[in-house]
Short mmCIF file of C-alpha atoms and ligand atoms in Angstrom, two decimals:
data_model
loop_
_atom_site.label_atom_id
_atom_site.label_comp_id
_atom_site.label_asym_id
_atom_site.label_seq_id
_atom_site.Cartn_x
_atom_site.Cartn_y
_atom_site.Cartn_z
CA MET U 1 133.51 104.73 93.79
CA SER U 2 132.17 108.19 94.68
CA GLU U 3 130.41 108.92 97.93
CA ILE U 4 127.29 106.79 98.33
CA LEU U 5 124.32 108.50 99.90
CA ARG U 6 121.96 106.41 102.00
CA VAL U 7 118.36 107.67 102.14
CA ALA U 8 116.12 105.94 104.67
CA VAL U 9 112.45 105.34 103.89
CA GLY U 10 111.05 105.30 107.42
CA LEU U 11 108.20 102.81 107.35
CA GLY U 12 108.57 100.93 110.65
CA ASP U 13 108.88 97.20 110.08
CA ARG U 14 108.83 97.84 106.30
CA ALA U 15 111.60 100.48 106.42
CA TYR U 16 114.36 100.24 103.82
CA ASP U 17 117.26 102.21 102.42
CA VAL U 18 117.93 103.71 99.02
CA LEU U 19 121.63 103.70 98.12
CA VAL U 20 122.34 106.55 95.71
CA GLY U 21 125.45 107.37 93.71
CA ARG U 22 128.09 106.10 91.35
CA GLY U 23 129.24 102.68 92.52
CA ALA U 24 126.16 101.99 94.66
CA LEU U 25 126.00 98.42 93.31
CA ALA U 26 129.47 97.59 94.57
CA ALA U 27 128.73 99.27 97.89
CA ALA U 28 125.54 97.22 98.32
CA ARG U 29 127.11 93.76 97.87
CA ALA U 30 127.37 92.83 101.53
CA GLU U 31 123.83 93.81 102.44
CA LEU U 32 122.34 92.15 99.37
CA VAL U 33 123.35 88.70 100.56
CA ALA U 34 120.86 88.59 103.42
CA HIS U 35 117.97 88.77 100.93
CA PHE U 36 118.96 85.59 99.09
CA PRO U 37 119.25 82.66 101.53
CA ARG U 38 119.42 80.11 98.70
CA GLY U 39 122.47 81.73 97.12
CA ARG U 40 120.61 82.58 93.93
CA ALA U 41 118.89 85.74 92.78
CA ILE U 42 115.94 85.58 90.41
CA LEU U 43 116.29 88.80 88.42
CA VAL U 44 113.66 90.30 86.11
CA THR U 45 114.81 92.66 83.40
CA ASP U 46 113.93 93.63 79.84
CA ARG U 47 115.78 92.62 76.68
CA THR U 48 117.38 96.06 76.20
CA VAL U 49 118.67 96.33 79.75
CA ALA U 50 119.80 92.70 79.71
CA ALA U 51 121.99 93.38 76.67
CA LEU U 52 123.51 96.47 78.28
CA HIS U 53 123.83 95.68 81.96
CA LEU U 54 123.04 92.08 82.89
CA ASP U 55 126.69 90.94 82.72
CA THR U 56 127.89 93.78 84.94
CA VAL U 57 125.13 93.35 87.47
CA SER U 58 125.60 89.57 87.50
CA ALA U 59 129.31 90.12 88.17
CA HIS U 60 128.45 92.29 91.20
CA LEU U 61 126.06 89.63 92.45
CA ALA U 62 128.63 86.88 91.82
CA ALA U 63 131.12 88.87 93.88
CA ALA U 64 128.54 88.71 96.66
CA GLY U 65 128.33 84.93 96.21
CA LEU U 66 125.01 85.01 94.34
CA ARG U 67 124.07 83.13 91.16
CA VAL U 68 121.63 84.94 88.86
CA GLU U 69 118.52 83.35 87.31
CA PRO U 70 117.43 85.91 84.70
CA VAL U 71 113.80 86.36 83.63
CA ILE U 72 113.82 88.52 80.50
CA VAL U 73 110.73 90.30 79.16
CA GLU U 74 110.14 92.61 76.20
CA PRO U 75 110.82 96.33 76.81
CA GLY U 76 107.89 98.74 76.97
CA GLU U 77 104.44 99.08 78.49
CA THR U 78 103.21 95.92 76.72
CA SER U 79 104.98 93.88 79.39
CA LYS U 80 103.16 95.81 82.15
CA SER U 81 99.98 93.84 81.48
CA TRP U 82 97.99 90.83 82.69
CA ALA U 83 99.90 88.67 80.19
CA GLY U 84 103.22 90.11 81.32
CA LEU U 85 102.32 89.51 84.96
CA GLU U 86 101.34 85.92 84.26
CA ALA U 87 104.62 85.28 82.45
CA VAL U 88 106.71 86.64 85.32
CA VAL U 89 104.78 84.87 88.10
CA ASP U 90 104.95 81.63 86.10
CA ALA U 91 108.71 82.07 85.73
CA PHE U 92 109.08 82.55 89.52
CA LEU U 93 106.99 79.44 90.21
CA ASP U 94 108.81 77.38 87.56
CA LEU U 95 112.03 78.30 89.37
CA ASN U 96 110.41 76.94 92.55
CA ILE U 97 110.73 80.24 94.37
CA GLU U 98 110.45 80.11 98.16
CA ARG U 99 108.90 82.84 100.28
CA SER U 100 112.22 83.38 102.04
CA GLU U 101 113.96 84.62 98.90
CA ALA U 102 113.72 88.02 97.23
CA VAL U 103 113.62 88.81 93.52
CA ILE U 104 115.40 91.66 91.76
CA ALA U 105 113.87 94.22 89.39
CA LEU U 106 116.63 95.48 87.07
CA GLY U 107 115.27 98.10 84.70
CA GLY U 108 113.05 101.13 84.35
CA GLY U 109 109.65 101.82 85.87
CA VAL U 110 107.98 99.17 83.74
CA ILE U 111 110.21 96.43 85.16
CA GLY U 112 109.97 97.79 88.71
CA ASP U 113 106.17 98.06 88.65
CA LEU U 114 105.72 94.64 87.01
CA THR U 115 108.26 92.78 89.14
CA GLY U 116 107.01 94.40 92.34
CA PHE U 117 103.44 93.35 91.60
CA ALA U 118 104.55 89.84 90.63
CA ALA U 119 106.49 89.67 93.90
CA ALA U 120 103.45 90.90 95.83
CA VAL U 121 101.18 88.13 94.55
CA THR U 122 103.60 85.19 94.22
CA LYS U 123 103.01 82.76 97.10
CA ARG U 124 101.14 85.66 98.81
CA GLY U 125 104.22 87.85 98.75
CA VAL U 126 107.97 87.58 98.35
CA ASN U 127 110.43 90.41 98.91
CA PHE U 128 111.98 92.36 96.08
CA ILE U 129 114.98 94.58 95.46
CA GLN U 130 114.90 97.49 93.05
CA ILE U 131 117.93 98.20 90.85
CA PRO U 132 116.53 101.06 88.73
CA THR U 133 118.27 101.77 85.42
CA THR U 134 116.37 104.82 84.14
CA LEU U 135 116.49 108.29 85.63
CA LEU U 136 112.74 108.12 86.10
CA SER U 137 112.89 104.88 88.04
CA GLN U 138 115.81 106.09 90.16
CA VAL U 139 114.13 109.32 91.26
CA ASP U 140 110.55 108.13 91.46
CA SER U 141 109.14 104.70 90.67
CA SER U 142 111.65 102.51 92.57
CA VAL U 143 110.86 104.26 95.86
CA GLY U 144 107.52 104.07 97.61
CA GLY U 145 106.16 100.60 96.91
CA LYS U 146 103.55 101.37 94.25
CA THR U 147 103.53 98.33 91.99
CA GLY U 148 101.14 97.32 89.26
CA ILE U 149 100.16 96.83 85.67
CA ASN U 150 98.01 98.63 83.13
CA THR U 151 94.58 97.26 82.20
CA ARG U 152 92.47 98.09 79.17
CA GLN U 153 90.68 100.65 81.37
CA GLY U 154 93.81 102.64 82.21
CA LYS U 155 97.36 103.03 83.52
CA ASN U 156 98.25 101.20 86.73
CA PHE U 157 94.65 100.10 87.35
CA ALA U 158 95.67 96.79 88.95
CA GLY U 159 98.37 96.74 91.57
CA SER U 160 99.35 96.79 95.20
CA PHE U 161 101.46 98.63 97.71
CA HIS U 162 104.47 96.36 98.15
CA GLN U 163 107.62 98.00 99.47
CA PRO U 164 111.03 96.84 98.26
CA GLY U 165 113.60 95.62 100.78
CA LEU U 166 116.39 97.74 99.27
CA VAL U 167 116.80 100.17 96.37
CA ILE U 168 120.17 100.54 94.63
CA ALA U 169 120.23 103.67 92.45
CA ASP U 170 123.63 103.46 90.77
CA ARG U 171 124.28 106.46 88.53
CA ASP U 172 126.72 104.37 86.42
CA LEU U 173 123.76 102.38 85.07
CA LEU U 174 122.41 105.57 83.49
CA ALA U 175 125.43 105.98 81.18
CA THR U 176 123.67 104.08 78.38
CA LEU U 177 120.33 105.85 78.72
CA PRO U 178 119.16 107.63 75.53
CA GLY U 179 118.62 111.39 75.79
CA ARG U 180 114.84 111.08 75.42
CA GLU U 181 114.65 108.71 78.42
CA ARG U 182 116.98 110.96 80.43
CA ARG U 183 114.76 113.97 79.80
CA SER U 184 111.66 111.94 80.61
CA GLY U 185 113.08 111.01 84.01
CA TYR U 186 114.16 114.56 84.64
CA ALA U 187 110.48 115.62 84.47
CA GLU U 188 109.91 113.78 87.78
CA ILE U 189 112.77 115.73 89.41
CA VAL U 190 111.19 118.99 88.26
CA LYS U 191 107.86 117.72 89.60
CA ALA U 192 109.35 117.04 93.05
CA ALA U 193 110.83 120.54 93.18
CA LEU U 194 107.57 122.15 92.10
CA ILE U 195 105.56 120.31 94.74
CA GLY U 196 107.60 121.35 97.73
CA ASP U 197 111.21 122.38 97.15
CA ALA U 198 111.43 125.88 95.61
CA PRO U 199 115.23 126.16 96.27
CA LEU U 200 115.75 122.94 94.27
CA PHE U 201 113.78 124.42 91.37
CA GLN U 202 115.98 127.54 91.49
CA GLN U 203 119.08 125.31 91.30
CA LEU U 204 117.63 123.44 88.33
CA GLU U 205 116.75 126.70 86.61
CA ALA U 206 120.24 128.09 87.23
CA ALA U 207 121.87 124.97 85.74
CA GLY U 208 119.64 125.12 82.66
CA ALA U 209 120.10 122.39 80.05
CA ASP U 210 123.47 121.41 81.62
CA VAL U 211 121.64 119.84 84.55
CA LEU U 212 120.91 116.72 82.51
CA ASP U 213 124.56 115.81 82.01
CA GLY U 214 126.50 117.88 84.49
CA THR U 215 127.54 117.08 88.03
CA GLY U 216 124.45 118.93 89.27
CA LEU U 217 122.37 115.91 88.31
CA ASP U 218 123.74 113.78 91.18
CA ALA U 219 122.62 116.35 93.73
CA ALA U 220 119.23 116.76 92.01
CA VAL U 221 118.68 112.97 91.98
CA ALA U 222 119.55 112.73 95.66
CA ALA U 223 117.26 115.65 96.52
CA ALA U 224 114.34 114.15 94.58
CA ILE U 225 114.78 110.72 96.22
CA ALA U 226 115.01 112.25 99.68
CA PHE U 227 111.89 114.33 98.98
CA LYS U 228 109.94 111.26 97.86
CA ALA U 229 111.19 109.20 100.83
CA ARG U 230 109.86 111.86 103.25
CA ILE U 231 106.43 111.92 101.61
CA VAL U 232 106.15 108.12 101.46
CA ALA U 233 107.16 107.81 105.11
CA ALA U 234 104.46 110.34 106.05
CA ASP U 235 101.68 108.76 103.97
CA GLU U 236 102.50 105.32 102.58
CA ARG U 237 98.99 104.52 101.29
CA GLU U 238 98.17 107.93 99.80
CA ALA U 239 95.51 108.89 102.32
CA GLY U 240 96.62 112.52 102.05
CA VAL U 241 99.92 114.22 101.32
CA ARG U 242 101.27 111.47 98.99
CA ALA U 243 98.66 112.49 96.43
CA LEU U 244 100.82 115.60 95.86
CA LEU U 245 103.32 113.33 94.07
CA ASN U 246 100.71 113.12 91.33
CA LEU U 247 101.31 116.72 90.26
CA GLY U 248 100.95 116.64 86.47
CA HIS U 249 99.90 112.98 86.50
CA THR U 250 96.12 113.31 86.18
CA PHE U 251 96.62 115.28 82.97
CA GLY U 252 99.61 113.09 82.05
CA HIS U 253 97.89 109.73 82.48
CA ALA U 254 95.03 111.00 80.29
CA PHE U 255 97.49 111.81 77.47
CA GLU U 256 99.19 108.42 77.91
CA ALA U 257 95.85 106.61 77.83
CA ASP U 258 94.72 108.44 74.67
CA ALA U 259 98.01 107.94 72.78
CA PRO U 260 99.10 104.77 70.99
CA ARG U 261 101.05 102.55 73.40
CA ASP U 262 104.69 103.70 73.87
CA ALA U 263 104.16 106.70 71.53
CA ILE U 264 104.95 109.16 74.32
CA ARG U 265 107.15 108.67 77.35
CA HIS U 266 105.64 108.81 80.84
CA GLY U 267 107.87 111.74 81.80
CA GLU U 268 106.89 113.66 78.67
CA ALA U 269 103.22 113.28 79.59
CA VAL U 270 104.05 114.37 83.15
CA ALA U 271 105.97 117.41 81.85
CA VAL U 272 102.98 118.57 79.80
CA GLY U 273 100.65 117.68 82.68
CA THR U 274 102.73 119.74 85.10
CA ALA U 275 102.72 122.73 82.75
CA LEU U 276 98.94 122.37 82.44
CA ALA U 277 98.50 122.08 86.22
CA PHE U 278 100.32 125.41 86.61
CA ALA U 279 98.42 127.00 83.70
CA TYR U 280 95.12 125.81 85.16
CA SER U 281 96.11 127.15 88.59
CA VAL U 282 96.74 130.54 86.93
CA HIS U 283 93.40 130.29 85.08
CA ARG U 284 91.63 129.77 88.44
CA GLY U 285 93.48 132.62 90.13
CA ASP U 286 95.40 130.32 92.50
CA CYS U 287 98.89 131.01 91.12
CA ARG U 288 100.81 133.91 89.55
CA ALA U 289 101.28 133.79 85.79
CA ASP U 290 105.04 134.37 86.08
CA ASP U 291 105.45 131.17 88.13
CA ALA U 292 103.72 129.14 85.41
CA ALA U 293 105.86 130.90 82.78
CA ARG U 294 109.05 129.89 84.68
CA VAL U 295 107.89 126.25 84.81
CA ILE U 296 107.13 126.17 81.08
CA ALA U 297 110.39 127.94 80.20
CA HIS U 298 112.48 125.46 82.22
CA LEU U 299 110.78 122.42 80.71
CA ARG U 300 111.48 123.76 77.23
CA THR U 301 115.08 124.68 78.12
CA VAL U 302 115.86 121.04 78.90
CA GLY U 303 114.04 119.81 75.79
CA LEU U 304 110.84 118.60 77.43
CA PRO U 305 107.40 119.30 75.94
CA ALA U 306 105.37 121.90 77.79
CA SER U 307 102.08 121.88 75.85
CA PRO U 308 99.91 119.13 74.34
CA GLY U 309 100.92 120.09 70.79
CA GLU U 310 104.59 119.39 71.61
CA LEU U 311 103.92 115.71 72.39
CA ALA U 312 104.90 113.25 69.63
CA HIS U 313 101.28 112.18 69.25
CA ALA U 314 99.15 115.32 68.95
CA ASP U 315 95.67 114.16 67.98
CA TRP U 316 93.97 115.10 71.25
CA ASP U 317 90.31 115.61 72.10
CA ALA U 318 89.47 117.67 75.19
CA ALA U 319 86.30 115.72 76.08
CA SER U 320 88.10 112.40 75.81
CA LEU U 321 90.99 113.61 77.98
CA VAL U 322 88.61 114.93 80.65
CA ALA U 323 86.73 111.61 80.56
CA ARG U 324 90.06 109.86 81.23
CA MET U 325 90.68 112.24 84.13
CA ARG U 326 87.27 111.28 85.54
CA ASP U 327 88.59 107.70 85.83
CA ASP U 328 91.67 108.70 87.84
CA LYS U 329 92.39 106.60 90.94
CA LYS U 330 92.57 109.67 93.20
CA ASN U 331 88.98 110.70 92.50
CA ARG U 332 86.34 110.54 95.25
CA ASP U 333 82.54 110.75 95.06
CA GLY U 334 82.53 111.24 91.29
CA HIS U 335 84.64 114.43 91.40
CA ILE U 336 87.93 114.96 89.59
CA THR U 337 90.80 115.53 92.01
CA LEU U 338 93.67 117.64 90.73
CA ILE U 339 97.02 118.59 92.19
CA LEU U 340 97.38 122.32 91.59
CA ALA U 341 99.84 125.00 92.72
CA ARG U 342 99.77 128.26 94.66
CA ALA U 343 103.37 128.89 93.64
CA ILE U 344 106.58 127.09 92.69
CA GLY U 345 107.23 124.68 95.58
CA ASP U 346 103.70 124.98 96.98
CA ALA U 347 101.35 122.37 95.49
CA PHE U 348 97.94 121.56 96.94
CA ILE U 349 95.13 119.05 96.40
CA ASP U 350 91.75 120.16 95.05
CA PRO U 351 89.46 117.17 95.66
CA ALA U 352 86.58 118.44 93.49
CA VAL U 353 87.44 120.63 90.52
CA ASP U 354 84.69 122.17 88.40
CA GLU U 355 84.54 119.73 85.48
CA ALA U 356 82.83 122.13 83.06
CA ASP U 357 85.50 124.75 83.73
CA LEU U 358 88.25 122.14 83.29
CA LEU U 359 86.77 121.08 79.94
CA THR U 360 86.68 124.70 78.74
CA PHE U 361 90.29 125.14 79.85
CA MET U 362 91.37 121.97 78.01
CA GLU U 363 89.55 123.07 74.84
CA THR U 364 91.45 126.36 74.97
CA GLN U 365 94.77 124.56 75.49
CA LEU U 366 94.15 122.30 72.50
CA SER U 367 92.88 124.96 70.12
P1 NAD G 1 110.69 102.00 80.94
O1 NAD G 1 110.83 101.10 82.09
O2 NAD G 1 109.77 101.61 79.84
O3 NAD G 1 112.14 102.25 80.34
C1 NAD G 1 112.26 103.07 79.22
C2 NAD G 1 113.12 102.44 78.13
O4 NAD G 1 114.48 102.57 78.50
C3 NAD G 1 112.86 100.96 77.90
O5 NAD G 1 112.87 100.73 76.52
C4 NAD G 1 114.07 100.29 78.55
O6 NAD G 1 114.40 99.08 77.92
C5 NAD G 1 115.14 101.31 78.36
N1 NAD G 1 116.19 101.32 79.36
C6 NAD G 1 116.06 101.13 80.70
N2 NAD G 1 117.24 101.33 81.30
C7 NAD G 1 118.13 101.63 80.35
C8 NAD G 1 119.51 101.96 80.36
N3 NAD G 1 120.20 102.05 81.49
N4 NAD G 1 120.12 102.21 79.18
C9 NAD G 1 119.41 102.17 78.01
N5 NAD G 1 118.10 101.90 77.93
C10 NAD G 1 117.47 101.63 79.10
O7 NAD G 1 110.23 103.47 81.36
P2 NAD G 1 110.45 104.40 82.62
O8 NAD G 1 110.31 105.78 82.10
O9 NAD G 1 111.64 104.03 83.42
O10 NAD G 1 109.21 104.06 83.56
C11 NAD G 1 107.91 104.37 83.15
C12 NAD G 1 106.95 103.52 83.92
O11 NAD G 1 107.08 103.79 85.31
C13 NAD G 1 105.51 103.77 83.57
O12 NAD G 1 104.85 102.54 83.39
C14 NAD G 1 104.96 104.50 84.77
O13 NAD G 1 103.58 104.28 84.97
C15 NAD G 1 105.78 103.92 85.87
N6 NAD G 1 105.90 104.76 87.08
C16 NAD G 1 105.66 104.18 88.27
C17 NAD G 1 105.79 104.93 89.43
C18 NAD G 1 105.60 104.28 90.77
O14 NAD G 1 105.57 104.99 91.78
N7 NAD G 1 105.52 102.97 90.85
C19 NAD G 1 106.16 106.29 89.36
C20 NAD G 1 106.40 106.84 88.11
C21 NAD G 1 106.26 106.08 86.96
N1 LIG G 2 104.64 108.37 91.66
C1 LIG G 2 103.63 108.69 92.62
C2 LIG G 2 103.78 107.97 93.91
O1 LIG G 2 104.70 107.20 94.08
O2 LIG G 2 102.97 108.16 94.78
#
């Protein structure tokens, strides 16, 4: 077991810890027990993760004296739906869940978001534990308590803030992650650096493509989690500074919504969205062109897309994408809110961008 880092998410009576590092699951055994007074752990996962990791995770839980009741759903965004939510809540109720017991989300962001929302609404709220198995879920979605599902109107349009009781980000679980998923998760680390940690971005740049497999990844994961924990503690409900975590996401969610389901990865959409946020900041005169060029170069160095044409699905329409951005949850008073940048590590919120100018910019980007 390597050194386990403990990152606190300081939220008063809803505070919790994120255990980060290789062997975090073994290190967490003792403190897991308190969450399962009936000696059993209802655990939601997807079929892919179940085949790869359910036995190992069950063995860790058994060593802590816990019996696992698995609830297995299909992988992919299809499960993050009203039907998927119904299936998971029904499974909890069929297992006669009590409000005193927590459930476990073992998987990527889809499983974390779905299980967290199911936990939030089952019997008016049961606790949940996140055991994230993708890089994206370890550095971003497992921390902060945003849970939810997609609706036909858009990504994450139904959900709740429901904080987990513990997050166990064990690097060993990432060993089976395909390269595309690894790169997708890495986009959220880059995002964190670009929002407010310029030295981290310099480290990532210096490591180049090696960062995805080398030892530098552990430090980058820890830095991104700590960064997110600070922002969530300062603004749990996204009244202000937490909106910065959406750098690249307003563009990104529009691409995801306009692509066939599961055609592009969330992190790929965020990577292109982040590149566009910097390019648009340059276009408006907010940011220097060489900062945007560094962002785009780094994304490409690690194999991430940095323009709409580099996404697997490339049949985009500027007006449709801007219409999607108009529906974004951050928007107020009918204006599109965007997270833009003054420089690397210095993001800011523009609560009312000029929509006609944004449309012209998007048309240029797609031409
Ligand atoms: P995902 O959960 O769909 O996982 C990606 C794929 O990897 C799936 O097919 C899964 O079966 C597989 N997988 C998971 N772990 C694996 C492992 N260890 N080895 C091999 N395969 C594995 O996708 P994701 O990228 O983790 O999460 C994306 C979702 O997270 C989106 O729905 C997005 O909206 C959401 N999200 C939520 C937040 C939040 O704050 N709640 C933040 C960012 C993203
Ligand atoms: N991923 C954005 C947030 O957690 O606020």
